[in-house]
Amino acid sequence: MSRIGKKPIAIPNGVQVTVSGQTVTVKGPKGQLAWTVADEIEVKQEEGQIVLSVRGEGPRAQAMWGLSRTLVNNMIVGVTQGYERTLELVGVGY
């Protein structure tokens, strides 16, 4: 059993999540993201949270379960907070 995959994902205020078959669409103040989940994974939206469960058995299904949960959570973070990378340039090398 995946330790990461079994945790539900809370949906914050201001974020709309739509589950249509295997496609998860997340819309928030910073944009919209969509992703198609693997066939081994089932996605359900219930009471302000998203729950992922595994359909098949085997190591690939378990790995996809944790990966899918992490990617959907990252989508929610991306549309609410966004991502920022600070790059520091030091000298020119001469």
Short mmCIF file of C-alpha atoms in Angstrom, two decimals:
data_model
loop_
_atom_site.label_atom_id
_atom_site.label_comp_id
_atom_site.label_asym_id
_atom_site.label_seq_id
_atom_site.Cartn_x
_atom_site.Cartn_y
_atom_site.Cartn_z
CA MET A 1 0.00 0.00 0.00
CA SER A 2 1.29 3.43 -0.94
CA ARG A 3 1.87 5.71 2.04
CA ILE A 4 1.52 8.81 -0.10
CA GLY A 5 -1.33 7.61 -2.31
CA LYS A 6 -3.74 6.82 0.51
CA LYS A 7 -3.72 10.38 1.90
CA PRO A 8 -6.66 12.54 0.72
CA ILE A 9 -5.98 15.91 -0.90
CA ALA A 10 -7.77 18.91 0.60
CA ILE A 11 -9.29 21.36 -1.88
CA PRO A 12 -8.68 24.95 -0.70
CA ASN A 13 -11.19 27.77 -1.08
CA GLY A 14 -11.16 29.40 -4.50
CA VAL A 15 -10.13 26.22 -6.32
CA GLN A 16 -12.48 24.23 -8.55
CA VAL A 17 -11.65 20.59 -9.25
CA THR A 18 -13.46 18.67 -11.98
CA VAL A 19 -13.07 14.92 -12.39
CA SER A 20 -14.28 13.66 -15.75
CA GLY A 21 -13.43 10.02 -16.30
CA GLN A 22 -9.65 9.81 -16.00
CA THR A 23 -9.07 13.54 -16.54
CA VAL A 24 -8.60 15.85 -13.55
CA THR A 25 -8.96 19.60 -14.18
CA VAL A 26 -7.95 22.12 -11.52
CA LYS A 27 -8.90 25.79 -11.88
CA GLY A 28 -7.71 28.47 -9.49
CA PRO A 29 -6.74 32.14 -9.27
CA LYS A 30 -3.41 31.59 -11.09
CA GLY A 31 -4.72 29.52 -13.98
CA GLN A 32 -6.02 26.13 -15.02
CA LEU A 33 -4.28 22.74 -15.27
CA ALA A 34 -5.51 19.40 -16.60
CA TRP A 35 -3.97 15.94 -16.39
CA THR A 36 -5.04 12.45 -17.42
CA VAL A 37 -4.60 9.88 -14.65
CA ALA A 38 -3.31 6.37 -15.40
CA ASP A 39 -5.88 3.62 -15.96
CA GLU A 40 -4.87 1.81 -12.74
CA ILE A 41 -5.99 4.76 -10.61
CA GLU A 42 -9.52 5.82 -9.68
CA VAL A 43 -10.16 9.45 -8.71
CA LYS A 44 -13.13 10.53 -6.57
CA GLN A 45 -14.10 13.98 -5.35
CA GLU A 46 -15.98 13.97 -2.06
CA GLU A 47 -16.71 16.63 0.58
CA GLY A 48 -13.98 19.15 -0.22
CA GLN A 49 -11.26 16.62 -0.87
CA ILE A 50 -9.94 14.34 -3.59
CA VAL A 51 -9.38 10.66 -2.86
CA LEU A 52 -7.32 8.43 -5.14
CA SER A 53 -7.55 4.65 -5.02
CA VAL A 54 -5.86 1.87 -6.92
CA ARG A 55 -7.82 -0.43 -9.26
CA GLY A 56 -5.19 -2.98 -10.24
CA GLU A 57 -2.51 -4.84 -8.36
CA GLY A 58 1.21 -4.96 -8.79
CA PRO A 59 4.17 -2.67 -8.34
CA ARG A 60 3.30 -0.38 -11.29
CA ALA A 61 -0.18 0.30 -9.91
CA GLN A 62 1.26 1.12 -6.48
CA ALA A 63 3.86 3.45 -7.99
CA MET A 64 1.26 5.21 -10.15
CA TRP A 65 -0.98 5.65 -7.08
CA GLY A 66 1.62 7.68 -5.18
CA LEU A 67 2.73 9.54 -8.32
CA SER A 68 -0.84 10.49 -9.25
CA ARG A 69 -1.60 11.79 -5.77
CA THR A 70 1.56 13.91 -5.78
CA LEU A 71 0.92 15.33 -9.25
CA VAL A 72 -2.69 16.30 -8.43
CA ASN A 73 -1.50 17.95 -5.21
CA ASN A 74 1.17 19.85 -7.17
CA MET A 75 -1.52 21.02 -9.60
CA ILE A 76 -3.50 22.49 -6.70
CA VAL A 77 -0.40 24.22 -5.33
CA GLY A 78 0.39 25.57 -8.80
CA VAL A 79 -3.00 27.22 -9.33
CA THR A 80 -3.14 28.70 -5.81
CA GLN A 81 0.41 29.76 -4.89
CA GLY A 82 2.29 29.32 -8.14
CA TYR A 83 5.93 28.36 -8.41
CA GLU A 84 8.94 30.61 -8.22
CA ARG A 85 12.60 29.88 -8.83
CA THR A 86 15.24 32.46 -7.88
CA LEU A 87 18.33 32.42 -10.06
CA GLU A 88 21.48 34.14 -8.86
CA LEU A 89 24.14 35.04 -11.42
CA VAL A 90 27.60 35.55 -9.93
CA GLY A 91 30.37 37.03 -12.08
CA VAL A 92 31.11 36.45 -15.74
CA GLY A 93 34.05 34.07 -15.36
CA TYR A 94 36.85 36.46 -16.42
#
